[in-house]
Coordinates of N, CA, C and O in Angstrom, one line a residue:
X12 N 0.8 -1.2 0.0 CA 0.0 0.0 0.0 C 0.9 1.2 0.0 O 1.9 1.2 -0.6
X13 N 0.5 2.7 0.8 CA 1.0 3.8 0.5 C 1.6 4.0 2.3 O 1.4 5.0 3.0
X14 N 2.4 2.6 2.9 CA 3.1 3.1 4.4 C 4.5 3.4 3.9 O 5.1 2.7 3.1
X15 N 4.8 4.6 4.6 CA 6.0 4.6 4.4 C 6.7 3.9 5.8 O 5.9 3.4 6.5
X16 N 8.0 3.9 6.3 CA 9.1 3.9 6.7 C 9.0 4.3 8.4 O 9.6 3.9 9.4
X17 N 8.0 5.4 8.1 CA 7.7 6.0 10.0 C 6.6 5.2 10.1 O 6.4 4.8 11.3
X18 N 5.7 4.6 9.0 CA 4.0 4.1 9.4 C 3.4 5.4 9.5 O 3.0 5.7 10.6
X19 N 3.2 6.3 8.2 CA 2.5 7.1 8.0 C 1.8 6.4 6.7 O 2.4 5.8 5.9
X20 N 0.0 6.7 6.7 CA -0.3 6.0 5.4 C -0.6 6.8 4.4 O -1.3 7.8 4.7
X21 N -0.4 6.8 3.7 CA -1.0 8.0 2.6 C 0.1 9.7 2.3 O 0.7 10.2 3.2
X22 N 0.0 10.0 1.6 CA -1.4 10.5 0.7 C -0.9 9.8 -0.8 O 0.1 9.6 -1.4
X23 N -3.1 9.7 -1.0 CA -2.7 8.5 -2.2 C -2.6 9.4 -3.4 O -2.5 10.7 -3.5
X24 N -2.7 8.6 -3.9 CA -2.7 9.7 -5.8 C -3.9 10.3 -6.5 O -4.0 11.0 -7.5
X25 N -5.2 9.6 -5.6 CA -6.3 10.1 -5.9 C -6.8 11.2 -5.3 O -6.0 11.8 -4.6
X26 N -8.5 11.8 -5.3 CA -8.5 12.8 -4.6 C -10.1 12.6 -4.1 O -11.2 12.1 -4.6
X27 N -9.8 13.3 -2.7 CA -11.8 12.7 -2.1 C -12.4 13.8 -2.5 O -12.2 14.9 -2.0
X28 N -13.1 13.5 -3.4 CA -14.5 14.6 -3.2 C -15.5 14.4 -2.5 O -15.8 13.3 -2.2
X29 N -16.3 15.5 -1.9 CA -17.7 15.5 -0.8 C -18.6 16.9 -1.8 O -18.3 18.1 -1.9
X30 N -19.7 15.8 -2.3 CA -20.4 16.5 -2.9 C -19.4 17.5 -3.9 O -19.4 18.7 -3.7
X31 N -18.5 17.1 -5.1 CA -18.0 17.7 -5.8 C -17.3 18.7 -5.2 O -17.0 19.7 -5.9
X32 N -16.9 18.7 -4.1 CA -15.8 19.9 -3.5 C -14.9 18.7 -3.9 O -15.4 17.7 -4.3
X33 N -13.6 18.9 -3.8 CA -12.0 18.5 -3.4 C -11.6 18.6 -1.5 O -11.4 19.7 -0.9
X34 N -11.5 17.9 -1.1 CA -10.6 18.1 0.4 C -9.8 17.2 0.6 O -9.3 17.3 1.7
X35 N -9.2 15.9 -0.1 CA -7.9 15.5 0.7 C -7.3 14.9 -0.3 O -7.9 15.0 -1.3
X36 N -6.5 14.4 -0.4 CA -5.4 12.9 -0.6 C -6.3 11.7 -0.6 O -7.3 12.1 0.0
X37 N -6.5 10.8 -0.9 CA -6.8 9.6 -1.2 C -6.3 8.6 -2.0 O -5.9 8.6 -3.2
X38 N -6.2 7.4 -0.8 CA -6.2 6.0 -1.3 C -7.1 4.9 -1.7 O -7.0 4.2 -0.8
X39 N -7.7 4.5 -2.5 CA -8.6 3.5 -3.0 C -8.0 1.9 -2.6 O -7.4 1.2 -3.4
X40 N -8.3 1.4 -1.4 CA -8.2 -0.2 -1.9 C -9.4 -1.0 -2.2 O -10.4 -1.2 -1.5
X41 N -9.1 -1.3 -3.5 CA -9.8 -2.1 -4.7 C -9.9 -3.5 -4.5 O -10.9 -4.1 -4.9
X42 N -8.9 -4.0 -4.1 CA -8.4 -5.2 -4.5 C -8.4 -6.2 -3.2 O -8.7 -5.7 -2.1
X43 N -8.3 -7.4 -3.2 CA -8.3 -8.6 -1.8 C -7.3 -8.2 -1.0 O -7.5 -8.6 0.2
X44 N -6.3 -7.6 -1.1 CA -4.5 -7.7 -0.5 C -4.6 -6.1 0.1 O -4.2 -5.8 1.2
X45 N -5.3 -5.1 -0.9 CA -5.4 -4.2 0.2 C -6.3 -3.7 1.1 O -6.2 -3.0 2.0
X46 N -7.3 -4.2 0.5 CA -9.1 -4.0 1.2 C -8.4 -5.1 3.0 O -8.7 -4.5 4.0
X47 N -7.9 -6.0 3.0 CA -7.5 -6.3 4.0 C -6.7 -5.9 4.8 O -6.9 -5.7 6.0
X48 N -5.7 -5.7 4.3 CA -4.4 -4.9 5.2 C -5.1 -3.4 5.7 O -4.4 -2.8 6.6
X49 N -6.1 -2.8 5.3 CA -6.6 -1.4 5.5 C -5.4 -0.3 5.4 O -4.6 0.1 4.5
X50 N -5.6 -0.1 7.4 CA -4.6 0.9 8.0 C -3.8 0.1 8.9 O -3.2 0.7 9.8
X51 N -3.8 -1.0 8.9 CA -3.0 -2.4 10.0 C -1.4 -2.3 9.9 O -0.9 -3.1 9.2
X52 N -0.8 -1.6 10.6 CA 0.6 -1.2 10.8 C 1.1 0.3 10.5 O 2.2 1.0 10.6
X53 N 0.0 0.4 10.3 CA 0.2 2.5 10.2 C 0.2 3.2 11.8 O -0.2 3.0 13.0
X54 N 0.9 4.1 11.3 CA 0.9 5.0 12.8 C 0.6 6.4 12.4 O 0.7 7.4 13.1
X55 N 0.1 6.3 11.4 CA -1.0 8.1 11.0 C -1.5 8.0 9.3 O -1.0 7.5 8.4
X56 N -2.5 8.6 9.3 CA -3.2 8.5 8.1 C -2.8 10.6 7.4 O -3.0 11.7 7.9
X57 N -2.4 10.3 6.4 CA -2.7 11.6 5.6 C -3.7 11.2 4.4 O -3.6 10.6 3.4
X58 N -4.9 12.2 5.2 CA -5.6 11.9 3.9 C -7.2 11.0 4.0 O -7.9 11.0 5.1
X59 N -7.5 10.3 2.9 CA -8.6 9.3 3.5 C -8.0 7.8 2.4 O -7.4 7.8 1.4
X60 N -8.9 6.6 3.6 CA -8.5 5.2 2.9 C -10.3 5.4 2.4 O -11.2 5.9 3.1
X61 N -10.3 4.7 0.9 CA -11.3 4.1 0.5 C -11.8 2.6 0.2 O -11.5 2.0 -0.9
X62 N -12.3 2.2 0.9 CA -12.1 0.7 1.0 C -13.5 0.2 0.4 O -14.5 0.5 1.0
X63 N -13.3 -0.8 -1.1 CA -14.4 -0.8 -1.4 C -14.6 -2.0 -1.1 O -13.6 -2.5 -0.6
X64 N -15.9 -3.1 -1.2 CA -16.4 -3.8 -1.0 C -16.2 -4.4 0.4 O -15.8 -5.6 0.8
X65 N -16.6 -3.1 1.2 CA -15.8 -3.4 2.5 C -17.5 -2.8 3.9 O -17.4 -1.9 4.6
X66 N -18.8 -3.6 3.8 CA -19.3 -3.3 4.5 C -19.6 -2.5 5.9 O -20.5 -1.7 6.2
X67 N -18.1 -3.3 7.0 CA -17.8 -2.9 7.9 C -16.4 -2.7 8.4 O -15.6 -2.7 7.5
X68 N -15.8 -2.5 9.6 CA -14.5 -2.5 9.5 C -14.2 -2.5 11.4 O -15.2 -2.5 12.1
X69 N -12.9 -2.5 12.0 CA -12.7 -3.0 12.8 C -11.9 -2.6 13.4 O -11.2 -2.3 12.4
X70 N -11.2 -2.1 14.6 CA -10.5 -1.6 15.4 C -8.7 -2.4 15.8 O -7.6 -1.9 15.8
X71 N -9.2 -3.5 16.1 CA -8.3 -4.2 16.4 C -6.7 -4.3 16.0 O -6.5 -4.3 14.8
X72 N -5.6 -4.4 16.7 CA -4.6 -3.9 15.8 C -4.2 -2.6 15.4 O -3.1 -2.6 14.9
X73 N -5.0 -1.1 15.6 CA -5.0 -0.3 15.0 C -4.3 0.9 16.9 O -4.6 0.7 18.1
X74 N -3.4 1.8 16.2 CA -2.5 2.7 17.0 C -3.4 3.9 17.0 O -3.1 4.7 17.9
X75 N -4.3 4.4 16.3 CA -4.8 5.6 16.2 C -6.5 6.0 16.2 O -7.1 5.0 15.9
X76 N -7.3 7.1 16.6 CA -8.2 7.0 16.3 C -8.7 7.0 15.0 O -7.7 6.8 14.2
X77 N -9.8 7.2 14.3 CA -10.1 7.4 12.6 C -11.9 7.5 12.8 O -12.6 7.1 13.7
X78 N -12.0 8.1 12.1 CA -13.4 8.6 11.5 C -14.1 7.8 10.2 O -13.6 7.9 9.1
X79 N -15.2 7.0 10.5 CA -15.6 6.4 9.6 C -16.7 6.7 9.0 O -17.6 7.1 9.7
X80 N -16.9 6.6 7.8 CA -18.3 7.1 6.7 C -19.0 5.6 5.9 O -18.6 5.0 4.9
X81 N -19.7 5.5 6.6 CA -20.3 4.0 5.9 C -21.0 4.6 4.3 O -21.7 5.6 4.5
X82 N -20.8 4.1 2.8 CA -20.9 4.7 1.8 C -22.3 3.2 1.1 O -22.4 2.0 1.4
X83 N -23.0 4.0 0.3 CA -24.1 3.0 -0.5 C -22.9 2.9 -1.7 O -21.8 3.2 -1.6
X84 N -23.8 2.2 -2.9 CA -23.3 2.0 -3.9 C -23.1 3.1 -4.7 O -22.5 3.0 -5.8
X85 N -23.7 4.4 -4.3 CA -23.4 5.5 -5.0 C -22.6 6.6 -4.7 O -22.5 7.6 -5.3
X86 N -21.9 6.0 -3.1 CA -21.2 7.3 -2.5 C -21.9 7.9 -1.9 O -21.5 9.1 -1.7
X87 N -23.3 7.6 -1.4 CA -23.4 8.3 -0.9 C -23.5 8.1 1.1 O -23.5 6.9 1.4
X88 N -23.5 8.7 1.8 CA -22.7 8.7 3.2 C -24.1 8.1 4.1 O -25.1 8.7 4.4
X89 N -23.8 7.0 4.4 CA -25.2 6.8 5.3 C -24.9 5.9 6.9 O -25.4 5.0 7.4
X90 N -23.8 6.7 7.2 CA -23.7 6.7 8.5 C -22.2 7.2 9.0 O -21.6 7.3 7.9
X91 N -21.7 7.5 9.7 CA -20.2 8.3 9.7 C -19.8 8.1 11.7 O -20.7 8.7 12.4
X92 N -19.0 7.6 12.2 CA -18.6 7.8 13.5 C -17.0 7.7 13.5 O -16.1 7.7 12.7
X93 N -17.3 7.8 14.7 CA -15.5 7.9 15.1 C -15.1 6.9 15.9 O -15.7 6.7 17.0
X94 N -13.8 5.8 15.2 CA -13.7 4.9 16.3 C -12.2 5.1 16.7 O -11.3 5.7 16.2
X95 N -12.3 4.2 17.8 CA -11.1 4.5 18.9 C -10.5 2.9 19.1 O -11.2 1.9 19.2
X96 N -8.7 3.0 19.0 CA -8.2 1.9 18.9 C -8.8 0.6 19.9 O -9.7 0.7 20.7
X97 N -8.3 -0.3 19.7 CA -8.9 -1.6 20.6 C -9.8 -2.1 20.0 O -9.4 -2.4 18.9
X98 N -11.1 -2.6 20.4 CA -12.1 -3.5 19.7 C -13.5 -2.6 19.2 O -14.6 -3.1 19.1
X99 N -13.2 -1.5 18.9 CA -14.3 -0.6 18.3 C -14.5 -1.5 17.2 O -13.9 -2.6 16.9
X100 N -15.6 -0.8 16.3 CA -15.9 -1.4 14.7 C -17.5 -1.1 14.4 O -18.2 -0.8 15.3
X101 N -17.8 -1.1 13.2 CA -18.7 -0.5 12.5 C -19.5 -2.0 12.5 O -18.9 -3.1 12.3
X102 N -21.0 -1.9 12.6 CA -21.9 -2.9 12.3 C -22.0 -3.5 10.3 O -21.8 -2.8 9.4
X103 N -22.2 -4.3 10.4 CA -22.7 -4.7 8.6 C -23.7 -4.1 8.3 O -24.6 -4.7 8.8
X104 N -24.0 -2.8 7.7 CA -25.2 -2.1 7.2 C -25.6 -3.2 5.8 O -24.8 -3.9 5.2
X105 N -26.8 -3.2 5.6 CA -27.2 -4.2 4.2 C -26.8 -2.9 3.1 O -26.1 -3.1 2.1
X106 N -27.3 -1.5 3.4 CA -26.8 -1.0 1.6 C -25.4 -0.7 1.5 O -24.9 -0.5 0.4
X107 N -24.5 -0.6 3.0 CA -23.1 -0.7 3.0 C -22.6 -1.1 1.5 O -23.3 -2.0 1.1
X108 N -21.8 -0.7 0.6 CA -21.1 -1.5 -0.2 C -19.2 -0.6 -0.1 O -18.3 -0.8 -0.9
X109 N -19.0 0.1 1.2 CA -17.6 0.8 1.0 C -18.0 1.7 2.5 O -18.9 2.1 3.1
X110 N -16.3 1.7 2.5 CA -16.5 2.3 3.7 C -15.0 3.3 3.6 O -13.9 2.7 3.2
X111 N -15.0 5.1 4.0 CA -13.9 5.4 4.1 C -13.9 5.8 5.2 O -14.8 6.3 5.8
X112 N -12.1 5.6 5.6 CA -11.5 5.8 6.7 C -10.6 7.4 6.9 O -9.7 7.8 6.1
X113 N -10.9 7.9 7.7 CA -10.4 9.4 7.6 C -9.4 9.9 8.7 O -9.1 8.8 9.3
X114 N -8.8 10.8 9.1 CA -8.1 10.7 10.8 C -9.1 11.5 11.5 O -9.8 12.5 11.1
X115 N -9.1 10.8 13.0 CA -10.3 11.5 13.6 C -10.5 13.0 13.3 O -9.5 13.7 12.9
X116 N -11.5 13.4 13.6 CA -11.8 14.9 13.3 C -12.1 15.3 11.9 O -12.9 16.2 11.6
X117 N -11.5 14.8 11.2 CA -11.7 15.2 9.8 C -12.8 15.1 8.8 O -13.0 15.6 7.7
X118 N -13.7 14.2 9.4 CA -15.1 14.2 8.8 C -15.5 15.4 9.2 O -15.8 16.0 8.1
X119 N -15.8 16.1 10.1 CA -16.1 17.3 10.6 C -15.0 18.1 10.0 O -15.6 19.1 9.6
X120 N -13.8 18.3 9.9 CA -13.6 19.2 8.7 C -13.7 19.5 7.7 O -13.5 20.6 7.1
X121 N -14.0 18.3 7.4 CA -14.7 18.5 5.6 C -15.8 18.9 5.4 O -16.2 19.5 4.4
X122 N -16.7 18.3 6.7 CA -18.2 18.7 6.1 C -19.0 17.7 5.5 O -19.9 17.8 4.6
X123 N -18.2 16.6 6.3 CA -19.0 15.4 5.9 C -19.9 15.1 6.6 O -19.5 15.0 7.8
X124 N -21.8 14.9 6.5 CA -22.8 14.2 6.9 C -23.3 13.3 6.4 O -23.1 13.1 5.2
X125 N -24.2 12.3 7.3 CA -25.2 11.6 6.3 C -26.0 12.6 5.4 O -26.6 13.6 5.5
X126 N -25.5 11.7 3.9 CA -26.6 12.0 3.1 C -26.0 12.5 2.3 O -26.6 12.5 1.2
X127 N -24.5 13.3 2.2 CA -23.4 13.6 1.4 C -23.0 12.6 0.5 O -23.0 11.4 1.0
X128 N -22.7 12.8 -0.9 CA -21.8 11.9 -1.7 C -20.8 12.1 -1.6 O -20.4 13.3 -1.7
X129 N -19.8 11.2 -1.5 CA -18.3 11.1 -2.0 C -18.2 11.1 -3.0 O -19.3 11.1 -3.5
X130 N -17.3 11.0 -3.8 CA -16.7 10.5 -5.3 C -15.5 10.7 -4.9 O -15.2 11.2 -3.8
X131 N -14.2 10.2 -6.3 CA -13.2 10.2 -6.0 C -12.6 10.8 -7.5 O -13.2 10.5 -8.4
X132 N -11.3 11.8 -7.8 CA -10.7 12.3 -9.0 C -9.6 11.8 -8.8 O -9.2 11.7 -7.6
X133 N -8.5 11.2 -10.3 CA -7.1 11.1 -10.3 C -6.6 11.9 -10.6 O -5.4 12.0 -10.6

């Protein structure tokens, strides 16, 4: 994925949009190898993880807090918390189909709510 050397993750090469604004750096994992590994050995996020076919997600293993946005099939935001290292984690929503991961606080800097779409630009 995009850790470097300190266990900082990101910033990816894409870009998060909310509701067609621009606000960060973005990583997309697409794929089995990185939709799993998430943020699992990171020690700071620049930016946001986009994790698709990724219903829910999980605390365990993880050094930092992060801000979660549970996403439908269209991006658009239908539930958003903040979880805290240890055994936190997001329930299986049924229209779940992605979930991104942010550093805490940052959904509130963006101006992310339910009901907001994401999208993503390269």
């Amino acid at each position: 994925m995009v850790t470097d050397q300190n266990g900082t993750f990101g910033p990816g090469p894409h870009r998060l949009l909310v509701n067609g604004r621009d606000v960060a750096p973005l990583v997309v994992a697409d794929d089995r190898k990185s939709r799993r590994r998430g943020l699992l050995g990171s020690t700071e996020l620049i930016g946001a993880l986009w994790i698709t076919k990724c219903p829910s997600v999980h605390m365990i293993g993880m050094k930092y807090a992060i801000d979660v946005a549970s996403l439908d099939k269209s991006g658009r935001v239908l539930a958003v918390k903040t979880l805290r290292p240890g055994w936190g984690m997001t329930l299986p929503r049924l229209r779940v189909s992605a979930t991104l991961e942010a550093p805490a606080g940052a959904l509130v800097e963006w101006g992310v709510t339910v009901g907001d779409t994401l999208s993503t630009a390269s």
